[in-house]
Tab-separated table of C-alpha atoms in Angstrom:
chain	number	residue	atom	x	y	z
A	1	UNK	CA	-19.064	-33.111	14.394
A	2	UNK	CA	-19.109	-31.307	11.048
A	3	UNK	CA	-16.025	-31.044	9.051
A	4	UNK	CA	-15.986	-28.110	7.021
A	5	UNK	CA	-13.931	-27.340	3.985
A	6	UNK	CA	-12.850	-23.649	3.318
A	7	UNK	CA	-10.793	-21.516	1.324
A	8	UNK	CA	-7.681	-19.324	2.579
A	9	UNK	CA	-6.949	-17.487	4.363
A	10	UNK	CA	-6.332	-20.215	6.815
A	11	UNK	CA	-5.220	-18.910	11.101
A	12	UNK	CA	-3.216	-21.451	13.203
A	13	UNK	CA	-4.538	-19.145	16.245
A	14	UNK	CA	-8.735	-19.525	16.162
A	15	UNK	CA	-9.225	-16.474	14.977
A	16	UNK	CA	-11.789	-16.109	12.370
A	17	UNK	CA	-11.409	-14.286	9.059
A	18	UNK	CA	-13.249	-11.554	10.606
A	19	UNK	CA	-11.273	-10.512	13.856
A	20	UNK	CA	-7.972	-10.761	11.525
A	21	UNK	CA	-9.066	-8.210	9.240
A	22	UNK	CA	-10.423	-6.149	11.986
A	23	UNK	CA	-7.083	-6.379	13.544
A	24	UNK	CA	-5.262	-5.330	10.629
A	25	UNK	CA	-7.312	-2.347	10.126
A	26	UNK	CA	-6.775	-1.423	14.266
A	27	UNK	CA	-3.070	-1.930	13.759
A	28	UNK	CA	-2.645	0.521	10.624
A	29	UNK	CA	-4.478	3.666	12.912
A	30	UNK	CA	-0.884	4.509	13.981
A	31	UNK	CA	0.232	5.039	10.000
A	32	UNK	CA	-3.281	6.730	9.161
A	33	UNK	CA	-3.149	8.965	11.883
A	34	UNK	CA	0.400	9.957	10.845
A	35	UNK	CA	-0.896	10.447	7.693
A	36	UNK	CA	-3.473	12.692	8.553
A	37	UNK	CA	-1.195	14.870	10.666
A	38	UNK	CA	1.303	15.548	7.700
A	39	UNK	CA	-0.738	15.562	4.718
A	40	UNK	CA	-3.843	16.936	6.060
A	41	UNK	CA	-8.041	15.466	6.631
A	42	UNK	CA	-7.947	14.486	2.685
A	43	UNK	CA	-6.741	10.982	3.585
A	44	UNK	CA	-9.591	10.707	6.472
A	45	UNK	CA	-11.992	11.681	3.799
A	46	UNK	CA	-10.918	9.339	1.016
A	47	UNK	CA	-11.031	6.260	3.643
A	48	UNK	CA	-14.787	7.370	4.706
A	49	UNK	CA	-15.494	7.189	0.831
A	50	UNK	CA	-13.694	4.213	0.136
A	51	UNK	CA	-15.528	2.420	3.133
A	52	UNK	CA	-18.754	3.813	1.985
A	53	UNK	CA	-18.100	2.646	-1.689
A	54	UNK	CA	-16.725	-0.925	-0.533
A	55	UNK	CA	-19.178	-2.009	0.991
A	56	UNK	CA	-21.951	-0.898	-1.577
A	57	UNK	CA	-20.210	-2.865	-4.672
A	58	UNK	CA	-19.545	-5.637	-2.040
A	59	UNK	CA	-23.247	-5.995	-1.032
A	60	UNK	CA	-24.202	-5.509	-4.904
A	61	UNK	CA	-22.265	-7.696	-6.137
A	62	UNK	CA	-23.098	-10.633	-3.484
A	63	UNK	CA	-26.495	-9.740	-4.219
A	64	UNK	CA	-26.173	-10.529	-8.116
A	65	UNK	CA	-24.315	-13.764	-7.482
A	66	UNK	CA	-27.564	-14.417	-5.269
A	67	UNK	CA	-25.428	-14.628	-2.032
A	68	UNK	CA	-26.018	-13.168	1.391
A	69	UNK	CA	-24.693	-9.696	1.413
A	70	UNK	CA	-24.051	-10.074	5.074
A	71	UNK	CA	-22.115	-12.899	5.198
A	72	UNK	CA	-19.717	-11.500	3.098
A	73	UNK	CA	-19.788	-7.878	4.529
A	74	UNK	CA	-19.178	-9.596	8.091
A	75	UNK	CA	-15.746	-10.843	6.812
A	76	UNK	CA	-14.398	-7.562	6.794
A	77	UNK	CA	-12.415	-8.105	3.542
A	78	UNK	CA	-13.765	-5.042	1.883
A	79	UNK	CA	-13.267	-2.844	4.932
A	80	UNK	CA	-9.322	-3.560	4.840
A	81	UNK	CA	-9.003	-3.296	1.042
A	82	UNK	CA	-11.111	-0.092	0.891
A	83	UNK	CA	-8.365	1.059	3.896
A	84	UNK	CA	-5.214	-0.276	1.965
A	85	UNK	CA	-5.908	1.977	-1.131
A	86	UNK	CA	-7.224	5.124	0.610
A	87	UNK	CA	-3.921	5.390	2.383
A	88	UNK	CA	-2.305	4.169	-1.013
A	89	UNK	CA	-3.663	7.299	-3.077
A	90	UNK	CA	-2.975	11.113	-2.912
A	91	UNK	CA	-5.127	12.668	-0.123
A	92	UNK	CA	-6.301	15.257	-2.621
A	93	UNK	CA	-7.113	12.601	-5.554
A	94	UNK	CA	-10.779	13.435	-7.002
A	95	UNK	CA	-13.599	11.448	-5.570
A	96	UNK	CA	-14.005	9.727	-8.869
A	97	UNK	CA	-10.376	7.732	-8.036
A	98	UNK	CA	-11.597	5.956	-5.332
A	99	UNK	CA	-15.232	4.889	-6.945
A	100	UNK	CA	-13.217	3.884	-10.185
A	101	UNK	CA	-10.354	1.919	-7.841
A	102	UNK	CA	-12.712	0.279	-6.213
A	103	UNK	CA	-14.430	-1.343	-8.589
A	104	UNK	CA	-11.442	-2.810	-10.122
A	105	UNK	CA	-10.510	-4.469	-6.731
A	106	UNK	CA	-14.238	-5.465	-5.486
A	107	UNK	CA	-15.792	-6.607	-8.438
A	108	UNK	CA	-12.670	-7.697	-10.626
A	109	UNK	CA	-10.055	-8.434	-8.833
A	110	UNK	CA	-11.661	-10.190	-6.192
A	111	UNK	CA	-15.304	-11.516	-6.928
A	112	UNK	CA	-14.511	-12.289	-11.133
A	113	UNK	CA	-12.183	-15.039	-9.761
A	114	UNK	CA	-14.980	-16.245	-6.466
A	115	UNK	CA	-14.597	-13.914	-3.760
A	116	UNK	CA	-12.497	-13.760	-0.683
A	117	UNK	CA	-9.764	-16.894	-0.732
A	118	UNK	CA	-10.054	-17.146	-4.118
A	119	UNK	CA	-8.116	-14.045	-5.813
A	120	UNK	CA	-4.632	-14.671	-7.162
A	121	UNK	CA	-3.709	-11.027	-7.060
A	122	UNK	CA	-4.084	-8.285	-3.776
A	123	UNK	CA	-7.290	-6.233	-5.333
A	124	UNK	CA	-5.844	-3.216	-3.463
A	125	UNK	CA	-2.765	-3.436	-5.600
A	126	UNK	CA	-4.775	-4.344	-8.578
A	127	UNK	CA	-6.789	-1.279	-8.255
A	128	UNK	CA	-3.883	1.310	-7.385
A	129	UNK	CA	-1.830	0.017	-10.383
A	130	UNK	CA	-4.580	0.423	-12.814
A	131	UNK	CA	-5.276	3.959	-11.801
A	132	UNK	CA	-1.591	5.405	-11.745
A	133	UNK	CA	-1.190	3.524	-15.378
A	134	UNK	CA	-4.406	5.129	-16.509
A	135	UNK	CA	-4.391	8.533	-14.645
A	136	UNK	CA	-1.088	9.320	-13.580
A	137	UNK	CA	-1.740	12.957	-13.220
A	138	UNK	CA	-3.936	12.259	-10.252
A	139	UNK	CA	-2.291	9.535	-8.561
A	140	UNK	CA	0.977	11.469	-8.167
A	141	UNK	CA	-0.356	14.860	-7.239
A	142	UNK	CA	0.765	14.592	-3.266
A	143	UNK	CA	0.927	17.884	-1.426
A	144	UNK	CA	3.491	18.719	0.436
A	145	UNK	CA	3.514	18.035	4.358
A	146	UNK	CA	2.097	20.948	6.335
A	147	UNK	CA	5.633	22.055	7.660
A	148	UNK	CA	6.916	22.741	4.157
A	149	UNK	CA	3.628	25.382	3.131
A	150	UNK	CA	2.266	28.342	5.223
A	151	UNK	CA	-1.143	27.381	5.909
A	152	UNK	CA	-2.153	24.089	6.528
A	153	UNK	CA	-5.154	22.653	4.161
A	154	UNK	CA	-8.221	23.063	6.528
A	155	UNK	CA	-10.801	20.262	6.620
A	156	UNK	CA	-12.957	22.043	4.219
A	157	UNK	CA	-11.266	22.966	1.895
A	158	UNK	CA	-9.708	19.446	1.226
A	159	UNK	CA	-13.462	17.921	1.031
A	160	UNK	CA	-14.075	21.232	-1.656
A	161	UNK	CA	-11.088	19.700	-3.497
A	162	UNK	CA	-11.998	16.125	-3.383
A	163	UNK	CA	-15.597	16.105	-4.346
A	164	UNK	CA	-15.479	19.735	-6.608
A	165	UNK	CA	-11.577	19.925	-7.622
A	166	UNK	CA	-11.562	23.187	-6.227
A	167	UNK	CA	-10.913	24.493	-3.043
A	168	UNK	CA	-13.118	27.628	-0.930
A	169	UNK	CA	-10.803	30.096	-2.272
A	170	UNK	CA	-11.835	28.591	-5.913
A	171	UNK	CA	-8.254	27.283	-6.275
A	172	UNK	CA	-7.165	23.578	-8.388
A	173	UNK	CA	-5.231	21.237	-6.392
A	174	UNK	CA	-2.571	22.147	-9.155
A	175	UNK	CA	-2.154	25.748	-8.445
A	176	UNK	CA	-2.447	24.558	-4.778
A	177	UNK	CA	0.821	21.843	-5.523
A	178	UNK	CA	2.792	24.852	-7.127
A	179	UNK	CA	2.218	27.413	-4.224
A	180	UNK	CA	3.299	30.697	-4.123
A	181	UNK	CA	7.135	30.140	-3.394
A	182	UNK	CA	7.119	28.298	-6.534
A	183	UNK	CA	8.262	24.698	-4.261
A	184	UNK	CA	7.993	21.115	-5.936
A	185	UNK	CA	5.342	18.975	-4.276
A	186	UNK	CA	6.556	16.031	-5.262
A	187	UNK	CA	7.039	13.143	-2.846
A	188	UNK	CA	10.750	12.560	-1.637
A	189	UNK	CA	11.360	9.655	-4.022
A	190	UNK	CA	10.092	10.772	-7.024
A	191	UNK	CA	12.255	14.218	-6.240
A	192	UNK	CA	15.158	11.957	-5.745
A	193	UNK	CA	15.068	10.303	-8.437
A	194	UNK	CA	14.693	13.340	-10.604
A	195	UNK	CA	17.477	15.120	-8.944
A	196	UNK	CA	19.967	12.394	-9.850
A	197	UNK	CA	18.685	11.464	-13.448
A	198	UNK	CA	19.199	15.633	-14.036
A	199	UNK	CA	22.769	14.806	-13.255
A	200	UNK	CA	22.497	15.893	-9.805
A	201	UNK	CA	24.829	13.656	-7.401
A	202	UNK	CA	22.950	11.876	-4.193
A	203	UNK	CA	23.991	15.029	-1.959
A	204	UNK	CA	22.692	17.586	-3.945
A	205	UNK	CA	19.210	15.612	-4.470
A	206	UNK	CA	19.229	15.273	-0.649
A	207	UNK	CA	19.464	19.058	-0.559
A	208	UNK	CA	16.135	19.279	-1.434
A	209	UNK	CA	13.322	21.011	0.823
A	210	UNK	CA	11.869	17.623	1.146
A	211	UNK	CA	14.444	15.970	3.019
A	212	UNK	CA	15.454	18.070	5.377
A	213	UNK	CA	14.623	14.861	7.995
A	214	UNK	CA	16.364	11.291	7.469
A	215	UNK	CA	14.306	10.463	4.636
A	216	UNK	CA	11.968	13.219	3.634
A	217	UNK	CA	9.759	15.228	6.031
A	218	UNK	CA	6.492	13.784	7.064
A	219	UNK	CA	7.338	10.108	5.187
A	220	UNK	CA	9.806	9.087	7.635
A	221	UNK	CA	7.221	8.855	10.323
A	222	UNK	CA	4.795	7.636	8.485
A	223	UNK	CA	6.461	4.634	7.656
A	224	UNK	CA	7.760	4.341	11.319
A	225	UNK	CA	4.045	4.459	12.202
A	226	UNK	CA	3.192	1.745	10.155
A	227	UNK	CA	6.107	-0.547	11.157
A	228	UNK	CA	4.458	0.218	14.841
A	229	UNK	CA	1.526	-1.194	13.769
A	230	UNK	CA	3.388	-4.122	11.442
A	231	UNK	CA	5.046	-5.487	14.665
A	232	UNK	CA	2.010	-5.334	16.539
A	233	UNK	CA	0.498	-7.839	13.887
A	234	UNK	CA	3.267	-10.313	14.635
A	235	UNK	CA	2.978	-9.697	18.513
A	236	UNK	CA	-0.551	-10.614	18.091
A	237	UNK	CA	0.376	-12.978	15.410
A	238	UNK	CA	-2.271	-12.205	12.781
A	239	UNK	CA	0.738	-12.165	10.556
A	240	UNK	CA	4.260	-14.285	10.314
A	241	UNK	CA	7.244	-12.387	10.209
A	242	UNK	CA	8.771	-13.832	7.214
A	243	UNK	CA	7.116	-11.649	4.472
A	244	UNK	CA	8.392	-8.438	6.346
A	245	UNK	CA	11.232	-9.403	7.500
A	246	UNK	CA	12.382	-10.954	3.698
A	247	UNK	CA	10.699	-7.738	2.043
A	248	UNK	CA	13.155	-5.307	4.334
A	249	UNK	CA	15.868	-7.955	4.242
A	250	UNK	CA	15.809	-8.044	0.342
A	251	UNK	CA	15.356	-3.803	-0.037
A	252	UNK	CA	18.255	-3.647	2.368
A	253	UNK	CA	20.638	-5.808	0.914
A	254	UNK	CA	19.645	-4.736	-2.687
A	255	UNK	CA	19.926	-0.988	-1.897
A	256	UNK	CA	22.778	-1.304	-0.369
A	257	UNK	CA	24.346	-3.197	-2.445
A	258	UNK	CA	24.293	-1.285	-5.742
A	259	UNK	CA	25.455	1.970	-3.110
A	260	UNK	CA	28.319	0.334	-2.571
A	261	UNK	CA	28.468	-0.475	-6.183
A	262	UNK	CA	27.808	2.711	-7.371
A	263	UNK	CA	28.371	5.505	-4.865
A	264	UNK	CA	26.248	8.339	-5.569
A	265	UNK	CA	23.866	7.179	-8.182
A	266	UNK	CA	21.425	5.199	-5.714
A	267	UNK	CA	19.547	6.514	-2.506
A	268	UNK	CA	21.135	4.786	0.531
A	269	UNK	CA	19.135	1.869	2.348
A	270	UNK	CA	17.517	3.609	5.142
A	271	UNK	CA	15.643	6.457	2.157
A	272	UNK	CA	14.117	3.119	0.907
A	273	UNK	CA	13.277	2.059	4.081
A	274	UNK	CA	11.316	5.038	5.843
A	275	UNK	CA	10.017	6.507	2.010
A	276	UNK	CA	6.903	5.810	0.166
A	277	UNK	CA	5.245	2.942	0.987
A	278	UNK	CA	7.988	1.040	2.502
A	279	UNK	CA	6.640	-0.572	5.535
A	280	UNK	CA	2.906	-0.204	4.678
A	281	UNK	CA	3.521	-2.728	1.667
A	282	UNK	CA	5.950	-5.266	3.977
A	283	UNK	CA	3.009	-5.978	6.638
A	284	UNK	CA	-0.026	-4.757	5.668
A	285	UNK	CA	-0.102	-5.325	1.703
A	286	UNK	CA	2.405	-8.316	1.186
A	287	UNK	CA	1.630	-10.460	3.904
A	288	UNK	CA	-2.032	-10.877	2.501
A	289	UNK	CA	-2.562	-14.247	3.052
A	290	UNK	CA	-4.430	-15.433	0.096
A	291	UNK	CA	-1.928	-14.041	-2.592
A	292	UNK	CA	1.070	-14.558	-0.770
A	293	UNK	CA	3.136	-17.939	-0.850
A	294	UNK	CA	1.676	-20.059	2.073
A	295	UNK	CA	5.142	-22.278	2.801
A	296	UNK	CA	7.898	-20.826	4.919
A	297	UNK	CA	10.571	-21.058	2.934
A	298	UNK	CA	7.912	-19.668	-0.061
A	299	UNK	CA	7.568	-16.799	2.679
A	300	UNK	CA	10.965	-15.707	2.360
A	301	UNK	CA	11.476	-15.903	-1.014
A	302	UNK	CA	8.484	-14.252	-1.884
A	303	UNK	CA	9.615	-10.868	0.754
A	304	UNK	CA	12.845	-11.216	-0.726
A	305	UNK	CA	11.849	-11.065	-4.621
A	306	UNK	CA	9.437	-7.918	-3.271
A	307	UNK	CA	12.252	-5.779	-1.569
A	308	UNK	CA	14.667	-6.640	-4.915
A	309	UNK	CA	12.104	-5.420	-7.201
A	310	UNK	CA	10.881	-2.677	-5.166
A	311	UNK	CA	14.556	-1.431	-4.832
A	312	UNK	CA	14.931	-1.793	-8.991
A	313	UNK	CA	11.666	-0.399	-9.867
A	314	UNK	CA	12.523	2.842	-7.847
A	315	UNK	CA	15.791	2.767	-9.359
A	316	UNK	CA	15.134	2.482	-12.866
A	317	UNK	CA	11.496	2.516	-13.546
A	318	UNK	CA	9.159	5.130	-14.720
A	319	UNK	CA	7.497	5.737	-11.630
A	320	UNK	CA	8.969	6.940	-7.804
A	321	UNK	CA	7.289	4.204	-5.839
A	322	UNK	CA	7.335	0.058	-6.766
A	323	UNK	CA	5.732	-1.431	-4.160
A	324	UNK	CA	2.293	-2.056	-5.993
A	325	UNK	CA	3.945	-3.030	-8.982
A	326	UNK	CA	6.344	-5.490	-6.937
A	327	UNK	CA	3.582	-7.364	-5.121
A	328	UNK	CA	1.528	-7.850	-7.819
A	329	UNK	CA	4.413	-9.495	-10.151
A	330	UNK	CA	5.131	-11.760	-6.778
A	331	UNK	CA	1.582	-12.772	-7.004
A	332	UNK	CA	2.178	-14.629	-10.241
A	333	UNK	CA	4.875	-16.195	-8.746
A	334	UNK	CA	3.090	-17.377	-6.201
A	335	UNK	CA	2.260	-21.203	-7.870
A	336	UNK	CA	5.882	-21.413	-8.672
A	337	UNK	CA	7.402	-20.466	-5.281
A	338	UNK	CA	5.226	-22.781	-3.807
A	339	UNK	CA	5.639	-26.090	-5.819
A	340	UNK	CA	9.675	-25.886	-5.221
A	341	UNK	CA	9.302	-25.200	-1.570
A	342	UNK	CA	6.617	-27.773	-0.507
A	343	UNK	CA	7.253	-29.612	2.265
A	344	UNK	CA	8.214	-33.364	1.920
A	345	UNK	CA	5.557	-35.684	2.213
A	346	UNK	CA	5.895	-37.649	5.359
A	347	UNK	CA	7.485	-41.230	4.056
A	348	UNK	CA	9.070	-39.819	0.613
């Protein structure tokens, strides 16, 4: 019998690397179809193109390493990273976002370093970090949910936007964003956190048309959507619940920490929880198993460090949302966590 040698990520169920991913991608349909209910068919459209794209620079690139383009579009890898950063970006974000995101995670941050078991950093986090540092106009130009404007975008009109920049009507997604009752569009944390560096105290931010819900309308239940989906990974165990449950431990305790610290100058632990990308980046994004810390204890601390930073990034950082930027700075702690929290070897 054959004994073969392989790279992470590594099942203790007998699942290949295939039926994981495909699992992960069945258990996010809860959070994309809440997606697509409050912010419209852009988001369906953007993960068709980002699919379509994937797999393209996946095959291409195989093919110029002289590798089986097959072998390595059977894996599934490029399905779940194209998924991770269509729901990751604005709905309405010009085709051009997803083509140029893309090839930052396929061809750089994944197959510069070897391919699939091989990458220090998640290429989905990769990508979306180097297109909100590099156009930040697009990658933070949400529209609001369709219970906060008068018309909801039809699917039309948000492929006009995507692939022209302008809708039927002959409309920019900017004039769209504005509206004609003159309302914000910006996402519930990046509102909050511009209410309370205006002076405004955590009450009056809250008093905001977007969170007229628990944590802003239409985010709430997308995040409860995805942790739907998260616990169905660890019911099915094609992820541990250590990331997930450190990453929400360490937001928790963080957030609510510094409330109690500072009463009024912080957004309370469940608007961290059930806002932005909350509980997308806990089990779908940091519990990649190939740039996250492969010991237990490694587990723990790694979820921890990401809710901390995610918390302080929010806080104090130039932009609303810190999951990306979170995960990826665990990633290079990664070698670290790891050598300190080995496991004894037997007889020492």
């Amino acid at each position: 019998m054959a004994f073969f040698i392989a790279s992470s990520p590594h099942a203790h169920s007998r699942r290949s690397t295939p039926d994981l991913m495909k699992w992960v991608a069945i258990c996010a349909l809860p959070g994309l179809i809440a997606q697509t209910y409050f912010f419209g068919w852009g988001t369906l459209i953007q993960l068709v193109l980002a699919i379509a794209v994937a797999v393209t620079l996946e095959a291409g690139v195989m093919l110029l390493r002289k590798r089986s383009p097959l072998s390595a579009l059977r894996d599934n890898s490029a399905l779940v990273t194209a998924w991770l950063l269509a729901v990751a970006i604005p709905p309405l974000s010009p085709w051009w976002i997803i083509v140029i995101g893309l090839l930052f995670a396929i061809v750089i941050a994944k197959h510069l370093y070897g391919g699939i078991g091989q990458n220090p950093f998640n290429p989905a986090m990769v990508a979306y970090v180097v297109l909100l540092i590099s156009f930040p106009v697009q990658m933070t130009s949400w529209i609001a949910p369709d219970q906060l404007v008068a018309d909801s975008m039809s699917f039309n009109n948000a492929f006009s936007l995507i692939f022209s920049g302008f809708n039927t009507e002959g409309l920019s997604l900017q004039q769209i964003r504005v509206g004609i009752d003159g309302v914000t569009m910006a996402t519930p944390l990046d509102a909050f956190k511009t209410a309370l560096h205006a002076g405004n105290t955590t009450s009056e931010a809250l008093a905001q048309p977007q969170f007229s819900g628990i944590a802003g309308i239409g985010w709430e239940w997308v995040n409860l959507a995805y942790l739907v989906g998260g616990l169905a990974l660890i019911k099915l165990r094609v992820v541990q619940w250590h990331i997930p449950a450190a990453f929400l431990g360490g937001l928790v305790i963080t957030s609510g920490l510094f409330m109690l610290l500072t009463p009024g100058e912080t957004a309370s632990p469940i608007i961290h929880l059930l806002s932005g990308a909350t509980m997308l980046g806990a089990f779908f994004i940091a519990t990649d198993p190939v740039s996250a810390s492969t010991t237990i204890k490694g587990r723990l601390i790694y979820g921890a460090f990401i809710g901390a930073l995610v918390f302080i990034i929010r806080s104090w950082g130039g932009f609303p949302d810190g999951v990306a930027f979170a995960v990826l700075l665990a990633n290079m702690c990664v070698p670290l966590i790891d050598y300190y929290t080995k496991p004894r070897t037997y007889g020492h």
